XYZ file of C-alpha atoms in Angstrom:
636
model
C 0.000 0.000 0.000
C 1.420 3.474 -0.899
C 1.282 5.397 2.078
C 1.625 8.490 0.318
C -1.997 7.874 -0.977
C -3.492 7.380 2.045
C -2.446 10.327 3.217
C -3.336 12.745 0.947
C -6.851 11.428 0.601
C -6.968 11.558 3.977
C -6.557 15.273 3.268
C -9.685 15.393 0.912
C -12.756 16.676 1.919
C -15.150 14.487 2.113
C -12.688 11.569 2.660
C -11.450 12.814 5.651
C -14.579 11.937 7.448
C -13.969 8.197 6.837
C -12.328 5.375 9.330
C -9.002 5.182 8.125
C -9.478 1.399 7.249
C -12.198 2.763 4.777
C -9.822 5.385 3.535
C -6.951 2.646 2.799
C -9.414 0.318 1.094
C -10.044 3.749 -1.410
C -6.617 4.274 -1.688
C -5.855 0.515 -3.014
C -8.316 1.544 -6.074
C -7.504 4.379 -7.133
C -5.297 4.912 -10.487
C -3.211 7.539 -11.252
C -3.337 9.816 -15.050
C -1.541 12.481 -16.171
C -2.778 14.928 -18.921
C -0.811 18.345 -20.483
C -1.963 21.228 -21.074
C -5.350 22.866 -22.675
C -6.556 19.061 -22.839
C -10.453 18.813 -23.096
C -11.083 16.011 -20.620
C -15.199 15.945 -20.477
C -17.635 18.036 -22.221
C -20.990 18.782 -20.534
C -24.110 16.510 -20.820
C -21.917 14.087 -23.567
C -19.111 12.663 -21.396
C -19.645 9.374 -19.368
C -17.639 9.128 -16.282
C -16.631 5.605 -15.181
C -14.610 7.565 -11.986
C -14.937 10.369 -9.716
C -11.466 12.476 -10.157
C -9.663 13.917 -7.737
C -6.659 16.497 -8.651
C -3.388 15.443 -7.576
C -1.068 18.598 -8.993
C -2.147 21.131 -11.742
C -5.096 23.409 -12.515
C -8.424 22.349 -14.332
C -11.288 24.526 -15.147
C -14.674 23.322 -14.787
C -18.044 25.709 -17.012
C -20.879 25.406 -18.850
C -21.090 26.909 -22.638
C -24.547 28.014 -23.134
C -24.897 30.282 -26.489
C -20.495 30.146 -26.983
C -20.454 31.649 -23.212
C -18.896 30.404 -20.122
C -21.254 30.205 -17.244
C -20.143 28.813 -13.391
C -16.477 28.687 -14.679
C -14.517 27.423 -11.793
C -11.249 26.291 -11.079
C -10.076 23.060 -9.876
C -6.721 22.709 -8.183
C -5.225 20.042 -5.628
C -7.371 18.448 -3.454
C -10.421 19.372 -5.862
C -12.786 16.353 -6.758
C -14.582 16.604 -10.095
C -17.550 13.898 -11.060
C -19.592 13.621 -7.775
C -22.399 14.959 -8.647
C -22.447 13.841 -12.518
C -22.726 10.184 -11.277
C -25.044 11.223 -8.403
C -27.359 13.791 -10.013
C -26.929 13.152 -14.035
C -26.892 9.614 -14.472
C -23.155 9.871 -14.543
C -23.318 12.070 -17.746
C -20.572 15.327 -17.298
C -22.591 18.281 -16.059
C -20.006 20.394 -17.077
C -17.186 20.568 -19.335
C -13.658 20.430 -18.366
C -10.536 21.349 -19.313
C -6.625 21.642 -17.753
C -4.945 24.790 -18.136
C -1.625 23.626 -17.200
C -0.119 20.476 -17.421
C -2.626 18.280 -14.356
C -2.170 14.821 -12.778
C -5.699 13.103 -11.365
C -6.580 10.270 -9.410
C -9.265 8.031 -10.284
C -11.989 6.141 -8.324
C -14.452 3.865 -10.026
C -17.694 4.316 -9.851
C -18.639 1.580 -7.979
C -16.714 2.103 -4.869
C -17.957 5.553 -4.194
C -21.466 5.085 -5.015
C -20.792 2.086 -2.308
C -18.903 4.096 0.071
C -22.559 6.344 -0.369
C -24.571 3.768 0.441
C -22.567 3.154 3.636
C -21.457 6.521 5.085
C -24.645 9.544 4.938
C -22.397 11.789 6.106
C -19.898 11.032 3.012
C -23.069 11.523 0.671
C -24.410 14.668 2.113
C -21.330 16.629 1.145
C -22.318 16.443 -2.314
C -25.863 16.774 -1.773
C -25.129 20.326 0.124
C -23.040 21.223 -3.309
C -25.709 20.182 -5.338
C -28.197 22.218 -4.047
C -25.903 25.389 -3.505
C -26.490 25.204 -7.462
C -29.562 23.996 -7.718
C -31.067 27.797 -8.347
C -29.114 28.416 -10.948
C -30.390 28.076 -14.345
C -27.741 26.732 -16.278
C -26.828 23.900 -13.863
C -30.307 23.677 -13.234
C -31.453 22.923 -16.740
C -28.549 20.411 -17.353
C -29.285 18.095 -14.311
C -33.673 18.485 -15.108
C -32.296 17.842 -18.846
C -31.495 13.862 -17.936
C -34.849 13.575 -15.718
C -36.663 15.053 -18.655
C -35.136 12.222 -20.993
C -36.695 9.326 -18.924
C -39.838 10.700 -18.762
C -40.558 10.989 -21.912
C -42.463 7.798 -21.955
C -45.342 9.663 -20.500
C -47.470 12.065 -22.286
C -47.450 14.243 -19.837
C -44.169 14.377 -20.282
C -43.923 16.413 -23.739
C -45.627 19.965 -22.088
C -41.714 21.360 -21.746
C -41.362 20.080 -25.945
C -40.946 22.639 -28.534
C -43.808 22.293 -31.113
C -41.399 21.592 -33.722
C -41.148 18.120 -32.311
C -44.691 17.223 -32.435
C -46.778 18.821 -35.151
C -47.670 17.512 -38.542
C -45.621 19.282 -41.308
C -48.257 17.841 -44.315
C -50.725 20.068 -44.326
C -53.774 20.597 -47.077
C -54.204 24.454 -48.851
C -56.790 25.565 -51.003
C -57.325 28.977 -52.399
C -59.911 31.187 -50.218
C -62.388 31.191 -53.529
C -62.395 27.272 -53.670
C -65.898 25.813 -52.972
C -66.878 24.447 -49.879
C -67.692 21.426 -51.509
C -64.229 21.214 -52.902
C -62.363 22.103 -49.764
C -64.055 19.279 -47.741
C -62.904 16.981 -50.782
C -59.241 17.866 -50.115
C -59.512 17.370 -46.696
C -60.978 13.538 -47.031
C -58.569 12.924 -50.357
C -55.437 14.059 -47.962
C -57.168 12.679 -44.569
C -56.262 16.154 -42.884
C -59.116 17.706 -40.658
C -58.599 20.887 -41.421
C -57.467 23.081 -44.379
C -55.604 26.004 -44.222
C -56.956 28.841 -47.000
C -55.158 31.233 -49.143
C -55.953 34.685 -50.873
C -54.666 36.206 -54.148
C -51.311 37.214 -52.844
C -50.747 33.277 -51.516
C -50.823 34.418 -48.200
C -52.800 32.253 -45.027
C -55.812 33.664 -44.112
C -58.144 31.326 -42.896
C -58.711 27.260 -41.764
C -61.031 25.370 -42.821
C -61.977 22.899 -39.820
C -64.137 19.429 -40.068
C -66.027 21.254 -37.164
C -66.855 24.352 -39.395
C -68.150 21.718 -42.075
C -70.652 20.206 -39.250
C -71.540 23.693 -37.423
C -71.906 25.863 -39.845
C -72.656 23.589 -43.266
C -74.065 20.568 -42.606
C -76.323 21.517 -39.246
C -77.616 25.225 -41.498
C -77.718 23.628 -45.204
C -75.205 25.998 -46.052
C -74.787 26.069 -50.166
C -72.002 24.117 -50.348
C -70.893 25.934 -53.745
C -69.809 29.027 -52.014
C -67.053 29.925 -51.884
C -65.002 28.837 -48.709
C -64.310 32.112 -47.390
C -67.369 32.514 -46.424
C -67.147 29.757 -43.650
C -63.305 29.342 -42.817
C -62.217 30.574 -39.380
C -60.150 34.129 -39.055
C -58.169 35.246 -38.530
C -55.649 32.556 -38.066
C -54.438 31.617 -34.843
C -51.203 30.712 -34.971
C -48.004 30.102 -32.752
C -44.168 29.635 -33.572
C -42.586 26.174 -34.058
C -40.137 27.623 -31.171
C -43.591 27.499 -28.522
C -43.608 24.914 -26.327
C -46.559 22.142 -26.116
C -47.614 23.835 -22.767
C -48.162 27.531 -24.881
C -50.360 25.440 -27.369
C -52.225 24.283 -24.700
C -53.041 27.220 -23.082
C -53.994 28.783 -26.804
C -56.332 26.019 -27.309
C -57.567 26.297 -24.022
C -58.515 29.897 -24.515
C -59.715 29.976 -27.507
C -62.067 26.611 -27.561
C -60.007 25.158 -30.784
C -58.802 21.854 -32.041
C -55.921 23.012 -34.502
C -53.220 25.314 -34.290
C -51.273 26.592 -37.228
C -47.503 26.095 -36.518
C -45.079 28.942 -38.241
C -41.815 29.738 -39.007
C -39.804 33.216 -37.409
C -41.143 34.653 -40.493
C -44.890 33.965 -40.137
C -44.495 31.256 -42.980
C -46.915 28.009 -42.231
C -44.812 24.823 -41.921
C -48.424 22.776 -40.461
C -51.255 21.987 -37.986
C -50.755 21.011 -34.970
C -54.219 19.604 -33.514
C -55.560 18.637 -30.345
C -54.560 15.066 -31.103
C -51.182 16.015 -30.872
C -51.509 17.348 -28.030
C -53.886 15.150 -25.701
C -51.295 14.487 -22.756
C -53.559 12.087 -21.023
C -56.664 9.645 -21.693
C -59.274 11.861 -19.313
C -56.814 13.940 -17.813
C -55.838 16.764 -20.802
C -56.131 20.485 -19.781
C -57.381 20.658 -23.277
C -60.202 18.068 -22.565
C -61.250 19.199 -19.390
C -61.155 22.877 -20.559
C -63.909 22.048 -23.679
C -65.798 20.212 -21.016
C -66.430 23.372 -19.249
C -67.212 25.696 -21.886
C -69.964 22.926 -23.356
C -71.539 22.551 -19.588
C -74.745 23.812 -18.746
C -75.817 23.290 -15.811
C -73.207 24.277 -12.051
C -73.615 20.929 -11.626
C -71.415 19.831 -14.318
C -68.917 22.792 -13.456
C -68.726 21.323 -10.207
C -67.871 17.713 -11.446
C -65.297 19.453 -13.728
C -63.656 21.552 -10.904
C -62.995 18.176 -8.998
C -61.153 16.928 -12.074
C -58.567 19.694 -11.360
C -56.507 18.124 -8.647
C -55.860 14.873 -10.220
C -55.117 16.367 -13.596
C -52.721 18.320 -11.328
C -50.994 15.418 -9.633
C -50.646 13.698 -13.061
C -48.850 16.473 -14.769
C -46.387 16.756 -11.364
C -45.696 13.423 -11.612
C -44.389 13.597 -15.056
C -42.230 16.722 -14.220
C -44.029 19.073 -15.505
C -43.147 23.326 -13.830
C -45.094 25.385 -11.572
C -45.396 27.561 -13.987
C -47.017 25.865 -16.445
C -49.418 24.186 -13.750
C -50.181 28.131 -12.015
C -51.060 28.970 -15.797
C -53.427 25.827 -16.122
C -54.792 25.916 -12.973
C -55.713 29.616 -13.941
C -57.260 29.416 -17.239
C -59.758 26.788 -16.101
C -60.855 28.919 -12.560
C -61.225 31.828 -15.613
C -63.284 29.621 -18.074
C -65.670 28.738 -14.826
C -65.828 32.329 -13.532
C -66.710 33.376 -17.260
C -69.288 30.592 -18.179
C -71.212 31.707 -14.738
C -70.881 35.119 -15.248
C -72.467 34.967 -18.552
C -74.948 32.917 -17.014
C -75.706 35.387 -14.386
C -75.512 38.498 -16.661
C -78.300 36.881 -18.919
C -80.681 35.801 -16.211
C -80.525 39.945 -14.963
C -80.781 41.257 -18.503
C -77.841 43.912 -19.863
C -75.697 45.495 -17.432
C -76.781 49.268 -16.816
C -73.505 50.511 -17.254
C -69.917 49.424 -18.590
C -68.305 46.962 -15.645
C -65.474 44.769 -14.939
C -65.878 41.864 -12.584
C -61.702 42.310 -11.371
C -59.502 39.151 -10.309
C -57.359 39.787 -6.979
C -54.728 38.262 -5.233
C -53.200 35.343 -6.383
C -55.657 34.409 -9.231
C -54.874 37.828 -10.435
C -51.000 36.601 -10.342
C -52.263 33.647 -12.494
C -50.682 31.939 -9.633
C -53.504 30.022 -8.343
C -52.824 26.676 -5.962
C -54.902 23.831 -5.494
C -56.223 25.620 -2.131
C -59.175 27.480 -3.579
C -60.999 30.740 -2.306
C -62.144 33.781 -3.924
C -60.654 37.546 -4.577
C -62.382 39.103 -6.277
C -64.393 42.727 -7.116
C -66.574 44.801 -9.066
C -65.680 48.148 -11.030
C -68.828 49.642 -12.895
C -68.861 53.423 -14.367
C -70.097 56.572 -13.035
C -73.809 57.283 -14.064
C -75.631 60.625 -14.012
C -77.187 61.555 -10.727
C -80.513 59.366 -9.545
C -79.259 56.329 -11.336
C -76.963 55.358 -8.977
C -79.404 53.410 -6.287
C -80.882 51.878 -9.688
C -76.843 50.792 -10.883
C -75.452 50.609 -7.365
C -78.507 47.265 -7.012
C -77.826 45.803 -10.210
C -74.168 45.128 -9.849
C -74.561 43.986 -6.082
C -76.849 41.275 -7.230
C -74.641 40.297 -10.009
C -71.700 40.402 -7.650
C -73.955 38.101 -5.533
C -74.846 35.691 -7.835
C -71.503 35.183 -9.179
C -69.774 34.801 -5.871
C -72.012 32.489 -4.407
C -72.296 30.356 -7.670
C -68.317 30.011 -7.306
C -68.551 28.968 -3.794
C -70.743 26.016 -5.130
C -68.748 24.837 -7.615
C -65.047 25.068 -5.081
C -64.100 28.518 -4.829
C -65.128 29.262 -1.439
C -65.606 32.491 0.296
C -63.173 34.617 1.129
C -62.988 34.700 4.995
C -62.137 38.260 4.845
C -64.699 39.058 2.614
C -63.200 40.608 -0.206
C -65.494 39.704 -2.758
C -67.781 41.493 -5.439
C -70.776 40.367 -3.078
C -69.659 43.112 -0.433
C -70.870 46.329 -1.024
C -67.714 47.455 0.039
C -65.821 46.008 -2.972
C -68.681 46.594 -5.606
C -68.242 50.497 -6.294
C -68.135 52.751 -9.392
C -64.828 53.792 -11.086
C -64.507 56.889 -8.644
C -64.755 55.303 -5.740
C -61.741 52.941 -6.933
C -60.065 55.953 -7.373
C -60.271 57.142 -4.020
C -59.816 53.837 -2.538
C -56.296 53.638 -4.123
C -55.485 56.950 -3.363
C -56.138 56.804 0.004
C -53.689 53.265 0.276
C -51.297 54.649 -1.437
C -51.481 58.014 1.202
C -52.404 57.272 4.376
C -50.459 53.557 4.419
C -51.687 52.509 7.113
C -51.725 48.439 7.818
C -55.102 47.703 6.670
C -53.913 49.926 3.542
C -50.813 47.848 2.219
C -53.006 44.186 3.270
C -55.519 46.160 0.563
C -52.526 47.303 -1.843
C -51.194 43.301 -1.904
C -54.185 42.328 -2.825
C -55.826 45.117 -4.997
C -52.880 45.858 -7.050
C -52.181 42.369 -8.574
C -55.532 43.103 -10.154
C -57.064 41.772 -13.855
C -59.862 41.601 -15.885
C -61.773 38.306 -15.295
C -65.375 39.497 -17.171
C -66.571 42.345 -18.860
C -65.269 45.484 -20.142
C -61.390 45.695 -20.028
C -61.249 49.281 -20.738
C -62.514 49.597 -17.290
C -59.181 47.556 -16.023
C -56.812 49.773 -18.171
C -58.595 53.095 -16.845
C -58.016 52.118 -12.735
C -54.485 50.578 -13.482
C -53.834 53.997 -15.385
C -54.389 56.134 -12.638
C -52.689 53.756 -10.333
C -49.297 54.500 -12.214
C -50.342 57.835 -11.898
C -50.784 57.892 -8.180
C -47.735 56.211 -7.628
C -45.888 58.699 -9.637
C -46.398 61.185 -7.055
C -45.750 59.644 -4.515
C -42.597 57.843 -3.497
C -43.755 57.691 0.532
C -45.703 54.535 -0.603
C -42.620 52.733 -1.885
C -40.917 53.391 1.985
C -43.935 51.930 3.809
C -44.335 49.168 1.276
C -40.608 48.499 1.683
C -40.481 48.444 5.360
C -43.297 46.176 5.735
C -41.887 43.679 3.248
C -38.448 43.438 4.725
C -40.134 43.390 8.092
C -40.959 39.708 7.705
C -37.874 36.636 7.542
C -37.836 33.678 5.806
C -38.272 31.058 8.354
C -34.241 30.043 8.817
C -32.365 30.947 12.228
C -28.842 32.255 12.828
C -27.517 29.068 11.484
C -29.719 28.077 8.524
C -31.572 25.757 9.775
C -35.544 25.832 9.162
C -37.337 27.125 11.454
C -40.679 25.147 12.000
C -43.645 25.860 14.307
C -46.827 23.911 15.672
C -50.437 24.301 14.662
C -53.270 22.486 15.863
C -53.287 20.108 12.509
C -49.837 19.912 12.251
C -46.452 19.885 14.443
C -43.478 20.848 13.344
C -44.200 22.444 10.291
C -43.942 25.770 8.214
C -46.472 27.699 6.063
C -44.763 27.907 2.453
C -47.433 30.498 1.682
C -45.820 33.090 3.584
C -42.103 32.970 2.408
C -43.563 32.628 -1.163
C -45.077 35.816 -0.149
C -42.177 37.480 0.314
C -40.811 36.705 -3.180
C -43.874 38.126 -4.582
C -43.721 41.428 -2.750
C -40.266 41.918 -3.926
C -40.820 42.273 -8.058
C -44.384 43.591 -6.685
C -42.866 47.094 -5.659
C -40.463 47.001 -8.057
C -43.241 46.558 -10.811
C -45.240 49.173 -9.151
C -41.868 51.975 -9.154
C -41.183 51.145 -12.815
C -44.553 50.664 -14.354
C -44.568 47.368 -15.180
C -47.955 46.486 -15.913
C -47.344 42.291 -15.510
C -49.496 40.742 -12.334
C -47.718 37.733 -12.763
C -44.510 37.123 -10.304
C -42.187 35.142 -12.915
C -43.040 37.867 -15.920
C -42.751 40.748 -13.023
C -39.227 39.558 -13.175
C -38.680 38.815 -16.353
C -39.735 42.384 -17.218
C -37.141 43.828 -14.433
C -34.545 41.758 -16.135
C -35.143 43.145 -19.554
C -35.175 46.875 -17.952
C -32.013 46.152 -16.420
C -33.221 46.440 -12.655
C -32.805 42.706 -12.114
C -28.900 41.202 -13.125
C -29.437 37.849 -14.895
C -28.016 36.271 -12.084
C -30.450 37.762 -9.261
C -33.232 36.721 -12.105
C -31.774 32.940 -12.099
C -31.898 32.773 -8.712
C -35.524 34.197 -7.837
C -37.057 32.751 -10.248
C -36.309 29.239 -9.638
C -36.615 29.897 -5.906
C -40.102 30.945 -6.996
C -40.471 27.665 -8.850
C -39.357 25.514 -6.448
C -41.563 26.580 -4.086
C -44.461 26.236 -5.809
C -43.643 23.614 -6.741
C -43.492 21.704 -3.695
C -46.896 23.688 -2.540
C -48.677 22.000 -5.486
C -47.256 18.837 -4.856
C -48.342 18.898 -1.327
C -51.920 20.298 -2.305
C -52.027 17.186 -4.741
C -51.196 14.683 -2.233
C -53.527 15.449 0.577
C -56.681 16.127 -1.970
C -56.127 13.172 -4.518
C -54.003 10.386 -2.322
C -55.452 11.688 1.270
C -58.743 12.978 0.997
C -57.959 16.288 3.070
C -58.826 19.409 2.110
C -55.880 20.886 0.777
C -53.201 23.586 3.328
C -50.093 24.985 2.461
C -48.532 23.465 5.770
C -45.566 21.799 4.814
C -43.589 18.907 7.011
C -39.714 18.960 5.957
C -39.329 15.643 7.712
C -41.759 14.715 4.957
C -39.499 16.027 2.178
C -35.960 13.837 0.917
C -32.770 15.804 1.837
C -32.335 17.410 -1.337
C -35.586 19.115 -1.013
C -34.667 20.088 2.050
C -31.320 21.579 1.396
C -33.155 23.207 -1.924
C -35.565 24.835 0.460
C -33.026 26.424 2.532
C -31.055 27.655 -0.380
C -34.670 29.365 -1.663
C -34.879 31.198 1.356
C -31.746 32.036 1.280
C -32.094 33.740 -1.909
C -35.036 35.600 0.142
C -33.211 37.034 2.265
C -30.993 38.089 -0.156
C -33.244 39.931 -2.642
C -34.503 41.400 1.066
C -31.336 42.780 1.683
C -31.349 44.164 -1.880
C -34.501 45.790 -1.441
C -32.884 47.744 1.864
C -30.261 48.960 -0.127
C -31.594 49.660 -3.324
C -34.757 51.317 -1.992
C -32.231 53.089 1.215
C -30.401 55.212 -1.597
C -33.385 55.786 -3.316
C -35.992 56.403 -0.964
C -34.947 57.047 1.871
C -35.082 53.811 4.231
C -33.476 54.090 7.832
């Protein structure tokens, strides 16, 4: 045995922790290799590693090239191990690439003996758990390690929401000129066995499609002359999305718009094909695309009901096949807005037409388009100012609509707010200049009650009616904000005036309810990572509800580094993440109505770890905010 070995991996972190006789045994395997200078040893995501490396003289790099750039370059030098996590984390697959910059000897230890001297020592194992989630938040690395956990679920069709259409649309498509006849078009469509047709005018240009479901709604069921022309019939304009989207953005199109095809283009507007909702049904029963048709053809509440309850095991489906918090906030959304629109229209034609221009306003965390699995309504009622004696008359008509709506919600699952902030309270159901006053009056006197109304209020949307009615309030918000920077202070102080739940030494810190012991509320860190691009949205205008595109947006202005963006954003995502998954769990495997209390114990050591590095990142951007908002404003 060489005893120089053993001693200097006795000097190697984590190796050091070992019994010596475990540290020998190591020794006797490893190999020694020598390599000169500006030698490529591994390249990211290509490179299979049979052994973990450890440098034994010399100086290595270690980065990932995304677009020809280095990102996380680091250096390795004596003492430095290099592989740990690739065989760990990345089915052994390089997660970076890796090169020597001077002339670099390594030792080498098979695979097998440290993935056994993991199985034997947690302590050994943790040390590269704790580096893997130091980088966890950080995009590049991120999408690397996700990359291999993506490949093996690709079995699943859930799995293909994160594809780019490219990958899954049909590039044979059928094209007719706009002036063909009906009769002809639907000819081409059964000669080519296509469904739908995509017409041209003079100049060759798309204009219109031609859909099997416009030949049975609109021909067959009206005995529509089948020798006009088909531009009479064919659906436009064209919808249309880039072959760059991703399945989820076709989804969510489809979704909104109640169609089966999708035309796919090129950067340049050019049609390459049709993508249809046969491409993109991700699950027997369990498609967003399914479910969301099934609401817009119920009615009766009944049958929204019944659909509603579909929501948390389509949910637990898609997290099960990796699909992002993102994408599931964004579903979750767009059905709770196809419900709240099918009863609105419901209850505005029982009442007969509104008396004056309204907009039934989405608060809170459905106005985020973050909306969980824990369901319960924000929501409010803007209506304009009518001439003197009409107001009792307007004033009734919008209180019963709010009523009707908000109780018709709580039926299906969306139950009441408890602090009743709902169109159904007079309080909340007001014309445009009472709105006005309301948010001048938070923004000036800032007093508690006034920034619990400004976090909700202010992440406001349009969720029925008249959206000019939206854009007029969120107008004179940016104006009111303008003039006055005292609101930023107060909004500041009270945001940095709550901690992430970690103590002096990072560990969690947990508390004890009367469901739960030892547990935390994710809601309320999460909360502080959506006040943070909140204010900043608010000082630079940014007219976004949503937290991820709040940041985005501060990225692209230049307020956010890249970095800071990385970091927040999959802090953000983690998060919610693991609130969904929870939700899921207790409503579709439990039976419990669904809480945001989480139970680390519950959660692997990873998660864990990546849950202190989150709020980590909190406190950061916190300590950001002081700064930032110190010079600016004014914060002692």
């Amino acid at each position: 045995m060489n005893h120089q070995t053993v001693d200097f991996l006795s000097s190697v972190e984590p190796f050091d922790m070992l019994p010596e006789k475990e540290i020998a045994t190591a020794a006797q395997s490893l190999s020694h290799a020598g390599f000169p200078a500006d030698r490529t040893l591994f390249v990211q995501n290509k490179s299979y590693l049979n052994h973990i490396y450890i440098v034994s003289s010399g100086k290595l790099e270690k980065f990932i090239l995304e677009e020809e750039s280095k990102k996380l370059c680091e250096n390795l030098r004596e003492k430095s191990i290099y592989g740990g996590l690739s065989v760990l984390f990345n089915k052994s697959i390089s997660i970076r690439t890796v090169r020597t910059l001077e002339e670099s000897k390594l030792y080498l230890l098979p695979k097998e003996h440290f993935l056994d001297i993991c199985a034997r020592y947690p302590e050994f194992i943790q040390h590269f758990a704790r580096d893997f989630c130091s980088h966890m938040l950080q995009a590049p690395y991120q999408a690397l390690i996700t990359g291999s956990m993506d490949d093996e679920k690709q079995a699943s069709p859930t799995a293909f929401l994160n594809l780019k259409l490219r990958d899954v649309f049909s590039r044979e498509f059928a094209s007719c000129s706009e002036y063909t006849s009906i009769k002809e078009a639907a000819a081409l469509m059964r000669d080519n066995k296509k469904s739908a047709v995509v017409t041209m005018n003079a100049l060759d240009q798309s204009v219109g499609l031609l859909t099997d479901n416009d030949l049975r709604s609109k021909v067959v069921s009206r005995n529509y002359p089948v020798h006009n022309p088909v531009k009479e019939i064919a659906s436009r304009p064209l919808i249309t999305l880039s072959q760059d989207s991703q399945v989820f953005e076709a989804i969510i199109l489809m979704m909104k718009h109640n169609v089966k095809h999708l035309v796919i283009t090129d950067d340049w507007d050019n049609v390459l094909g049709i993508a249809t909702e046969q491409d993109l049904l991700l699950a027997q029963g369990r498609s967003p695309v399914y479910l969301m048709r099934e609401i817009q053809m119920a009615q009766t509440l009944e049958e929204l009901k019944h659909r509603q309850l579909q929501v948390p095991g389509m949910i637990k489906s898609l997290l099960d096949s990796g699909a992002r918090a993102g994408h599931l906030n964004r579903i979750i959304t767009e059905i709770s807005d196809a419900i709240l629109k099918k009863i609105a229209a419901w209850a505005t034609e029982e009442m007969g037409p509104a008396p004056a221009r309204f907009a039934f306003m989405i608060l809170g965390s459905e106005g985020r388009r973050e909306q969980t699995l824990k369901t319960d309504q924000d929501n409010a009622i803007v209506y304009d100012d009518v001439e003197q004696g009409r107001e009792k008359e307007v004033r009734e008509y919008f209180l019963e609509l709010g009523d009707r709506i908000c109780t018709r919600l709580d039926e299906v699952g969306f139950s009441f707010c408890n602090f009743g902030v709902m169109a159904r309270n007079p309080k909340w159901c007001q014309p445009l200049s009472q709105w006005k006053t309301y948010f001048w009056d938070w923004i000036h006197q800032v007093e508690p009650e006034d920034l619990l109304h400004s976090s909700i209020f202010f992440d406001f949307r349009l969720g029925y009616g008249d959206k000019r009615m939206v854009s007029d309030l969120r107008q004179y918000l940016a104006a009111s904000l303008g003039k006055w920077k005292g609101f930023f202070r107060h909004f500041a102080e009270n945001a940095l005036y709550f901690k992430p739940p970690l103590d002096f030494f990072g560990n969690l810190v947990l508390k004890n309810t009367k469901e739960k012991k030892n547990c935390l509320d994710i809601k309320q860190p999460m909360q502080l990572l959506v006040d943070f691009p909140r204010l900043y949205a608010l000082k630079y205008f940014i007219a976004e509800t949503n937290t991820l595109d709040r940041l985005e947006r501060l990225r692209q202005q230049g307020a956010l580094s890249g970095q800071d963006f990385d970091e927040l954003s999959h802090a953000y995502g983690f998060m919610m993440l693991l609130r969904l998954s929870h939700q899921a769990r207790m409503i579709v495997d439990e039976g419990k109505p669904p809480d945001n209390l989480i139970q680390p114990r519950m959660l692997t050591y990873i998660d864990r770890q990546s849950l202190k590095e989150a709020f980590k990142r909190i406190r950061t951007a916190q300590g950001k905010m002081r700064m930032e908002l110190t010079q600016d404003i004014g914060i002692s």
